[in-house]
Short mmCIF file of C-alpha atoms in Angstrom, two decimals:
data_model
loop_
_atom_site.label_atom_id
_atom_site.label_comp_id
_atom_site.label_asym_id
_atom_site.label_seq_id
_atom_site.Cartn_x
_atom_site.Cartn_y
_atom_site.Cartn_z
CA MET A 1 30.28 120.08 -76.85
CA ILE A 2 32.31 117.21 -75.47
CA GLN A 3 31.55 113.81 -76.91
CA ASN A 4 32.39 110.36 -75.67
CA LEU A 5 35.36 108.65 -77.27
CA PRO A 6 34.05 106.45 -80.09
CA ILE A 7 36.08 103.46 -78.88
CA ASP A 8 34.42 100.21 -77.88
CA ILE A 9 36.79 98.68 -75.36
CA THR A 10 35.16 95.25 -75.54
CA ASN A 11 34.21 94.81 -79.18
CA SER A 12 36.82 96.77 -81.13
CA SER A 13 39.22 94.98 -83.45
CA LEU A 14 42.05 92.97 -81.93
CA VAL A 15 44.55 95.64 -83.02
CA ILE A 16 42.68 98.39 -81.16
CA ARG A 17 42.20 96.27 -78.05
CA GLU A 18 45.87 95.33 -78.02
CA LEU A 19 46.88 98.98 -78.48
CA ILE A 20 44.75 100.36 -75.67
CA THR A 21 45.94 97.61 -73.34
CA ARG A 22 49.63 98.01 -74.24
CA LEU A 23 49.76 101.80 -74.31
CA ARG A 24 49.94 103.70 -71.02
CA VAL A 25 48.56 107.12 -70.24
CA CYS A 26 52.12 108.50 -70.21
CA ASP A 27 52.60 107.30 -73.82
CA VAL A 28 49.72 109.47 -74.98
CA MET A 29 49.52 112.51 -72.68
CA SER A 30 50.86 115.97 -73.50
CA THR A 31 53.64 117.17 -71.24
CA ASP A 32 53.90 120.51 -73.02
CA MET A 33 51.07 122.07 -71.04
CA ILE A 34 50.28 125.30 -69.36
CA THR A 35 48.87 125.70 -65.87
CA ALA A 36 47.42 128.60 -63.95
CA ARG A 37 47.57 129.54 -60.27
CA ARG A 38 44.60 129.87 -57.94
CA SER A 39 45.23 133.59 -57.65
CA ASP A 40 45.15 134.14 -61.43
CA THR A 41 41.99 135.60 -62.94
CA LEU A 42 39.68 133.79 -65.32
CA ARG A 43 40.62 136.46 -67.87
CA THR A 44 44.24 135.27 -67.67
CA VAL A 45 43.13 131.70 -68.28
CA GLN A 46 40.92 132.83 -71.16
CA LEU A 47 43.91 134.48 -72.83
CA GLN A 48 46.04 131.38 -72.27
CA MET A 49 43.39 129.25 -73.94
CA LYS A 50 43.11 131.63 -76.86
CA GLU A 51 46.88 131.84 -77.33
CA ARG A 52 47.43 128.07 -77.17
CA GLY A 53 44.19 126.94 -78.81
CA ILE A 54 43.24 124.71 -75.88
CA THR A 55 39.99 124.12 -74.04
CA GLY A 56 41.10 123.32 -70.49
CA VAL A 57 43.76 124.51 -68.06
CA PRO A 58 44.75 122.71 -64.83
CA ILE A 59 45.10 124.92 -61.79
CA ALA A 60 48.27 123.76 -60.09
CA GLU A 61 51.02 125.06 -57.86
CA ASN A 62 54.32 123.24 -57.29
CA GLY A 63 52.87 120.23 -59.09
CA ARG A 64 49.84 119.92 -56.82
CA VAL A 65 46.53 120.07 -58.68
CA PHE A 66 43.84 122.23 -57.09
CA GLY A 67 41.30 122.31 -59.88
CA ILE A 68 40.66 122.75 -63.57
CA VAL A 69 39.08 125.46 -65.69
CA SER A 70 37.38 124.50 -68.93
CA VAL A 71 36.22 126.63 -71.83
CA ASP A 72 32.68 126.15 -70.53
CA ASP A 73 33.72 127.87 -67.29
CA ILE A 74 35.12 130.77 -69.31
CA ILE A 75 31.95 131.09 -71.40
CA GLN A 76 29.90 131.12 -68.23
CA ALA A 77 32.19 133.77 -66.69
CA LEU A 78 31.81 135.98 -69.76
CA ASP A 79 28.08 135.42 -69.70
CA GLU A 80 27.68 136.21 -66.02
CA GLY A 81 30.27 138.97 -65.86
CA HIS A 82 32.82 137.46 -63.49
CA ILE A 83 35.64 136.99 -65.98
CA ASN A 84 37.95 139.11 -63.81
CA ASP A 85 37.37 137.01 -60.66
CA ARG A 86 40.06 134.80 -59.18
CA VAL A 87 40.23 131.32 -60.67
CA ASP A 88 39.70 129.51 -57.38
CA ALA A 89 36.27 131.08 -56.99
CA HIS A 90 34.89 129.30 -60.07
CA MET A 91 37.20 126.40 -61.01
CA THR A 92 36.06 122.76 -60.84
CA LYS A 93 37.59 121.54 -57.60
CA ASN A 94 36.67 117.84 -57.62
CA VAL A 95 39.11 116.95 -60.35
CA VAL A 96 39.44 113.35 -61.54
CA LEU A 97 43.14 112.59 -61.92
CA LEU A 98 44.71 109.76 -63.94
CA GLU A 99 47.91 108.05 -62.87
CA GLU A 100 50.60 108.16 -65.55
CA TYR A 101 51.14 104.37 -65.81
CA LEU A 102 47.45 103.43 -66.10
CA PRO A 103 46.66 101.37 -69.21
CA LEU A 104 45.04 103.52 -71.88
CA SER A 105 41.98 101.25 -71.79
CA LEU A 106 41.21 102.48 -68.26
CA ALA A 107 41.70 106.08 -69.35
CA VAL A 108 39.24 105.52 -72.21
CA SER A 109 36.69 104.12 -69.76
CA GLN A 110 37.14 107.23 -67.56
CA PHE A 111 36.49 109.48 -70.54
CA GLN A 112 33.33 107.53 -71.30
CA ARG A 113 32.22 107.55 -67.67
CA TYR A 114 32.65 111.26 -67.00
CA SER A 115 32.28 112.79 -70.47
CA TYR A 116 35.12 115.21 -69.70
CA GLY A 117 37.30 116.44 -72.51
CA ARG A 118 40.59 116.08 -70.61
CA PHE A 119 42.12 114.75 -67.43
CA PRO A 120 45.23 115.99 -65.59
CA VAL A 121 47.82 113.21 -65.24
CA VAL A 122 49.84 112.76 -62.05
CA ASN A 123 52.82 110.64 -61.04
CA LYS A 124 52.96 108.24 -58.09
CA GLU A 125 53.61 111.18 -55.78
CA GLY A 126 50.41 112.81 -56.98
CA LEU A 127 52.23 115.64 -58.78
CA LEU A 128 51.05 116.93 -62.15
CA VAL A 129 53.11 115.55 -65.06
CA GLY A 130 50.81 116.04 -68.05
CA ILE A 131 47.32 116.30 -69.42
CA ILE A 132 45.45 113.86 -71.62
CA SER A 133 42.56 114.73 -73.93
CA SER A 134 40.30 112.61 -76.09
CA ARG A 135 42.07 114.19 -79.05
CA ASP A 136 45.45 112.96 -77.74
CA ILE A 137 44.05 109.44 -77.58
CA LEU A 138 42.54 109.48 -81.06
CA THR A 139 45.70 111.00 -82.55
CA LYS A 140 47.95 108.41 -80.92
CA LEU A 141 45.70 105.55 -82.01
CA LEU A 142 45.68 106.89 -85.56
CA VAL A 143 49.47 107.06 -85.60
CA GLU A 144 49.76 103.52 -84.24
CA ILE A 145 47.16 102.16 -86.68
CA ASN A 146 48.98 103.82 -89.60
CA ARG A 147 52.19 102.22 -88.41
CA GLU A 148 50.40 98.87 -88.29
CA VAL A 149 49.06 99.31 -91.82
CA ASP A 150 52.55 100.22 -93.08
CA ARG A 151 53.91 97.13 -91.41
CA LEU A 152 51.25 94.90 -92.93
CA GLU A 153 51.85 96.36 -96.39
CA THR A 154 55.54 95.55 -96.24
CA LEU A 155 54.90 92.17 -94.69
CA ILE A 156 55.17 89.72 -97.49
CA PRO A 157 57.60 87.10 -96.18
CA ALA A 158 59.65 85.32 -98.76
CA SER A 159 57.62 82.40 -99.92
CA VAL A 160 59.07 79.20 -101.28
CA PRO A 161 58.97 79.34 -105.11
CA THR A 162 56.39 76.96 -106.53
CA SER A 163 59.01 75.14 -108.56
CA ASP A 164 61.04 74.34 -105.44
CA ARG A 165 58.15 73.03 -103.40
CA PRO A 166 58.60 69.49 -102.08
CA ASN A 167 55.86 66.85 -101.90
CA GLY A 168 53.00 67.50 -99.53
CA PHE A 169 53.94 71.16 -99.33
CA ARG A 170 51.51 73.35 -97.37
CA GLU A 171 51.88 77.04 -96.62
CA PHE A 172 49.86 79.25 -94.26
CA THR A 173 50.01 83.00 -93.77
CA ILE A 174 49.54 84.07 -90.16
CA LYS A 175 48.53 87.66 -89.41
CA GLN A 176 49.66 89.61 -86.39
CA TYR A 177 47.17 89.54 -83.48
CA ASP A 178 44.78 87.30 -85.42
CA LEU A 179 43.98 84.85 -82.67
CA ASP A 180 40.46 84.31 -83.97
CA ASN A 181 42.01 82.22 -86.73
CA GLY A 182 44.85 80.88 -84.59
CA GLY A 183 44.88 77.09 -84.80
CA LYS A 184 43.35 76.78 -88.26
CA ALA A 185 46.70 75.96 -89.86
CA THR A 186 47.21 73.36 -87.14
CA GLU A 187 43.82 71.83 -87.84
CA SER A 188 44.68 71.55 -91.51
CA ILE A 189 48.11 70.03 -90.83
CA LYS A 190 46.65 67.58 -88.33
CA LYS A 191 44.19 66.36 -90.95
CA LEU A 192 47.06 66.02 -93.44
CA CYS A 193 49.03 63.94 -90.92
CA GLU A 194 46.05 61.66 -90.32
CA SER A 195 45.42 61.32 -94.04
CA ILE A 196 48.95 60.10 -94.73
CA GLY A 197 48.64 57.49 -92.01
CA LEU A 198 50.84 58.88 -89.23
CA ASP A 199 50.13 57.40 -85.80
CA SER A 200 48.16 59.52 -83.33
CA ARG A 201 51.16 60.30 -81.13
CA THR A 202 53.16 61.65 -84.06
CA CYS A 203 50.13 63.61 -85.27
CA ARG A 204 49.88 65.25 -81.84
CA ARG A 205 53.58 66.12 -81.76
CA ILE A 206 53.33 67.79 -85.14
CA ALA A 207 50.11 69.56 -84.15
CA VAL A 208 51.71 70.93 -80.96
CA ILE A 209 54.63 72.28 -83.01
CA VAL A 210 52.47 73.95 -85.65
CA TYR A 211 50.06 75.37 -83.06
CA GLU A 212 52.80 76.92 -80.93
CA LEU A 213 54.44 78.38 -84.05
CA GLU A 214 51.10 79.76 -85.22
CA ILE A 215 50.42 81.42 -81.89
CA ASN A 216 53.98 82.76 -81.68
CA LEU A 217 53.63 84.40 -85.09
CA ALA A 218 50.29 85.95 -84.12
CA ILE A 219 51.35 87.34 -80.76
CA HIS A 220 55.08 87.99 -81.03
CA SER A 221 55.78 88.79 -84.69
CA TYR A 222 54.46 91.23 -87.25
CA GLY A 223 52.98 88.17 -88.96
CA GLY A 224 54.60 85.50 -91.05
CA VAL A 225 54.36 82.21 -92.88
CA ILE A 226 54.37 78.59 -91.76
CA SER A 227 55.27 75.96 -94.31
CA CYS A 228 55.17 72.20 -93.95
CA SER A 229 56.42 69.34 -96.09
CA TYR A 230 57.19 65.69 -95.61
CA THR A 231 59.09 62.75 -96.98
CA PRO A 232 58.66 59.12 -95.96
CA GLU A 233 61.37 59.74 -93.35
CA CYS A 234 60.65 63.18 -91.97
CA PHE A 235 58.00 65.86 -91.42
CA ARG A 236 59.47 69.35 -91.65
CA ILE A 237 57.91 72.60 -90.43
CA VAL A 238 59.39 76.05 -91.04
CA SER A 239 58.14 79.32 -89.54
CA ARG A 240 59.35 82.60 -91.03
CA ASP A 241 58.57 86.16 -90.01
CA ASN A 242 59.90 89.64 -90.68
CA GLY A 243 60.47 90.71 -87.12
CA PRO A 244 60.90 92.06 -84.56
CA GLY A 245 63.36 89.24 -83.84
CA ILE A 246 64.56 87.56 -80.66
CA ALA A 247 67.29 89.24 -78.61
CA ASP A 248 68.43 86.13 -76.72
CA ARG A 249 67.62 82.77 -78.29
CA ASP A 250 68.77 80.72 -75.29
CA LEU A 251 66.51 82.71 -73.01
CA ALA A 252 63.62 82.37 -75.45
CA VAL A 253 63.67 78.57 -75.16
CA THR A 254 63.89 78.64 -71.36
CA PRO A 255 60.61 77.33 -69.90
CA GLY A 256 58.66 80.15 -68.28
CA PHE A 257 60.50 83.02 -69.97
CA THR A 258 58.07 85.32 -71.74
CA THR A 259 57.88 88.78 -73.25
CA ALA A 260 54.09 88.60 -73.67
CA ASN A 261 52.01 91.52 -72.46
CA ASP A 262 48.92 91.32 -70.25
CA TRP A 263 46.60 91.28 -73.23
CA VAL A 264 48.25 88.15 -74.63
CA LYS A 265 48.15 86.48 -71.21
CA SER A 266 44.46 87.27 -70.85
CA LEU A 267 43.90 85.23 -74.01
CA GLY A 268 45.52 82.13 -72.50
CA PHE A 269 49.00 82.50 -73.96
CA GLY A 270 52.34 83.95 -72.97
CA ALA A 271 53.21 81.30 -70.37
CA GLY A 272 56.75 81.08 -71.68
CA MET A 273 56.17 77.50 -72.83
CA GLY A 274 55.80 77.96 -76.60
CA LEU A 275 59.33 77.38 -77.87
CA PRO A 276 60.17 74.95 -75.01
CA ASN A 277 57.12 72.88 -75.98
CA ILE A 278 58.24 72.81 -79.60
CA LYS A 279 61.77 71.83 -78.62
CA ARG A 280 60.43 69.11 -76.30
CA VAL A 281 58.43 67.27 -78.96
CA ALA A 282 60.74 67.88 -81.95
CA ASP A 283 63.52 65.61 -83.15
CA GLU A 284 65.36 68.57 -84.63
CA PHE A 285 64.90 72.17 -83.62
CA HIS A 286 66.78 75.15 -85.01
CA ILE A 287 66.15 78.85 -84.58
CA THR A 288 67.75 81.78 -86.39
CA SER A 289 66.99 85.28 -85.21
CA ALA A 290 68.38 88.62 -84.18
CA LYS A 291 66.78 91.64 -82.59
CA GLY A 292 65.44 93.92 -85.31
CA HIS A 293 65.39 91.15 -87.91
CA GLY A 294 63.16 88.23 -88.74
CA THR A 295 63.04 84.84 -87.08
CA VAL A 296 63.19 81.45 -88.76
CA VAL A 297 62.31 78.35 -86.76
CA THR A 298 62.98 75.01 -88.44
CA VAL A 299 61.60 71.87 -86.85
CA SER A 300 61.68 68.24 -87.90
CA VAL A 301 59.87 65.17 -86.66
CA ASN A 302 61.23 61.78 -87.68
CA LEU A 303 58.61 59.53 -89.20
CA VAL A 304 60.63 56.34 -89.36
CA GLN A 305 62.02 56.38 -85.85
CA THR A 306 60.20 58.86 -83.63
CA GLY A 307 63.07 59.32 -81.18
CA GLY A 308 63.62 57.59 -77.87
CA GLY A 309 62.70 60.48 -75.60
CA GLU A 310 60.00 59.57 -73.11
CA THR A 311 58.18 62.86 -73.59
CA LYS A 312 58.13 62.48 -77.35
CA MET B 1 40.83 55.51 -61.06
CA ASN B 2 37.12 55.57 -61.87
CA GLN B 3 36.02 55.90 -65.45
CA ILE B 4 33.19 58.43 -65.59
CA SER B 5 30.91 59.24 -68.49
CA LEU B 6 30.38 62.77 -69.71
CA GLU B 7 26.92 62.72 -68.19
CA GLY B 8 28.38 61.64 -64.86
CA ILE B 9 30.95 64.43 -64.99
CA ALA B 10 28.23 66.98 -65.72
CA GLN B 11 26.39 65.89 -62.58
CA VAL B 12 29.50 65.93 -60.41
CA VAL B 13 30.51 69.47 -61.39
CA GLU B 14 26.95 70.81 -61.70
CA ALA B 15 27.52 71.62 -65.35
CA THR B 16 25.21 72.27 -68.25
CA HIS B 17 25.99 70.76 -71.62
CA VAL B 18 26.56 73.35 -74.27
CA VAL B 19 27.86 71.14 -77.04
CA SER B 20 27.74 67.37 -76.85
CA ALA B 21 29.92 65.99 -79.60
CA SER B 22 28.16 62.87 -80.81
CA ALA B 23 31.24 60.65 -80.75
CA GLU B 24 31.83 61.63 -77.15
CA GLN B 25 28.67 60.21 -75.69
CA GLU B 26 30.16 56.77 -75.11
CA ARG B 27 33.56 58.05 -74.08
CA SER B 28 34.68 57.94 -70.44
CA TYR B 29 37.15 60.01 -68.49
CA HIS B 30 39.43 59.30 -65.56
CA TRP B 31 41.47 62.44 -64.99
CA ALA B 32 41.47 66.21 -65.50
CA ILE B 33 43.79 68.98 -66.59
CA CYS B 34 43.10 72.40 -65.12
CA SER B 35 44.73 75.46 -66.66
CA ASP B 36 43.99 78.82 -68.22
CA LEU B 37 47.28 78.78 -70.12
CA MET B 38 47.10 76.72 -73.26
CA SER B 39 50.82 76.01 -73.58
CA ASP B 40 50.56 74.25 -70.22
CA VAL B 41 47.77 72.11 -71.65
CA LEU B 42 49.96 71.24 -74.64
CA THR B 43 52.59 69.69 -72.37
CA ARG B 44 50.23 66.80 -71.57
CA ASP B 45 48.90 63.78 -73.40
CA GLY B 46 45.18 64.25 -72.91
CA ASP B 47 43.71 60.79 -73.52
CA GLY B 48 40.94 60.19 -71.00
CA ALA B 49 41.13 63.73 -69.65
CA VAL B 50 38.72 66.63 -69.39
CA LEU B 51 40.03 70.19 -69.48
CA VAL B 52 38.86 72.54 -66.73
CA THR B 53 39.44 76.17 -67.65
CA SER B 54 38.02 79.64 -67.25
CA LEU B 55 39.36 80.61 -70.66
CA ALA B 56 36.19 80.95 -72.72
CA SER B 57 37.94 81.04 -76.06
CA VAL B 58 38.22 78.88 -79.15
CA GLN B 59 41.86 78.36 -78.25
CA ALA B 60 40.84 76.27 -75.23
CA LEU B 61 39.04 73.94 -77.65
CA ARG B 62 41.89 73.88 -80.14
CA ALA B 63 44.47 73.10 -77.46
CA ALA B 64 42.20 70.36 -76.10
CA ASP B 65 41.73 68.85 -79.54
CA ILE B 66 45.47 68.84 -80.27
CA VAL B 67 46.35 66.76 -77.21
CA GLY B 68 43.32 64.47 -77.46
CA ILE B 69 41.14 65.91 -74.69
CA GLY B 70 37.52 65.11 -75.52
CA ALA B 71 35.67 67.52 -73.25
CA VAL B 72 36.12 71.04 -71.93
CA ILE B 73 34.46 72.39 -68.79
CA LEU B 74 34.22 76.17 -68.56
CA SER B 75 34.36 77.22 -64.91
CA ASN B 76 32.99 80.27 -63.09
CA GLY B 77 29.85 80.24 -65.23
CA LYS B 78 31.75 81.41 -68.30
CA ARG B 79 29.63 81.33 -71.42
CA ALA B 80 30.66 80.11 -74.84
CA ASP B 81 30.22 82.56 -77.71
CA PRO B 82 28.88 81.45 -81.11
CA GLN B 83 32.41 81.05 -82.52
CA MET B 84 33.26 78.73 -79.65
CA LEU B 85 30.11 76.67 -80.18
CA ALA B 86 30.87 76.28 -83.88
CA THR B 87 34.48 75.29 -83.17
CA ALA B 88 33.40 72.70 -80.58
CA GLN B 89 31.05 71.15 -83.12
CA SER B 90 33.68 71.26 -85.84
CA LEU B 91 36.39 69.65 -83.68
CA SER B 92 33.96 67.21 -82.01
CA VAL B 93 35.00 68.40 -78.57
CA SER B 94 32.25 68.36 -75.94
CA LEU B 95 31.69 71.59 -74.09
CA MET B 96 29.95 72.30 -70.82
CA THR B 97 29.78 75.17 -68.42
CA SER B 98 29.71 75.10 -64.63
CA GLY B 99 29.02 77.89 -62.19
CA LEU B 100 31.66 76.48 -59.83
CA PRO B 101 35.19 77.93 -59.69
CA SER B 102 37.97 75.83 -61.24
CA PHE B 103 39.30 74.84 -57.82
CA GLU B 104 35.96 73.44 -56.67
CA ILE B 105 35.45 71.61 -59.96
CA CYS B 106 38.85 69.96 -59.51
CA ILE B 107 38.00 68.90 -55.94
CA ALA B 108 34.68 67.41 -57.11
CA LEU B 109 36.34 65.60 -60.02
CA GLY B 110 39.22 64.40 -57.84
CA LYS B 111 36.78 62.81 -55.40
CA ALA B 112 34.70 61.28 -58.19
CA PHE B 113 37.67 59.83 -60.07
CA ALA B 114 39.16 58.42 -56.85
CA LEU B 115 35.99 56.71 -55.62
#
């Protein structure tokens, strides 16, 4: 019996929601599939299913999908004695097809809507390129979640040794995709700034920097650490992560440039203004990164003379 | 520019108060920022501004708080979830929701501020 996919598109964890939005049907589908022709018999399809251990076979010729035969159709044929009939006499003809570049979230909703066990996948020309089953989806999600867990386990960014910590030192660990807590480090730093008597404009500049760094770590990195410290002359903020790194640093600080996916944009971020905003309000801004490695962003705000820039 | 109270703004944009931060009751506003992208909000100094957004998320409140915006208007009838309500209270940012689209809210506020 076919069961609905146990995936709640709306209320699943952030990791699951990000995965099913980022992944496409073509990332998950099987391309190693078998098909049958309309003139084949149901017995032929039954043997194909038995040999390959599958429960559904698309009926297609030259890439064009004419129908699908499921294991239920075969059971019915055996039951009613028409197992040697041609396929096209008994196949399901109103087949729901999925386009290969659809987000996986839409595929999941189709599975839940129709309660089918599989859907043929077609390209833009409408030709069959694969087949996707609920098992394919669960397997892929499991692989991706395992990868995420591995990444989290190895993600312990180098922390500043306690003995080397300067005055007023604060450190915050930011987890990947954790936007529910995004901004909490900023709130804490803002209170610190107010408590040490910084003027409201300087407090806002520092808050903008920490907030953008926090959000960047959550949406672009595998997670990382933000540390802050201050002297009477300078407030210093450092963001460190373990990857995936920035391929082109100049491009990354260009206003409007973004690598954010649709999921991130739907949450109000990914406008390509994060690093430019930080650079705009900082007195010193330095970024070290390379694709495949971690990124370190070091930012300073002068407390004695807050810079002459109008926007600061 | 006209200075308008929070109550006056609620009338102009047909909004319902969801969270009225106590310190905000006497505050007045004379301009608005409208965006669903929070980094855009962070480019502005928000004194005297209300934020109009359809982003019903705690991040709208956090971005508003960072730049000094005292009130957020959720457009298109968007509802605030419990986490958003708690954050608004915690940050002392007033929150209201209007059934009007962002564009119409901006027109209404523009007229009211310019009167």
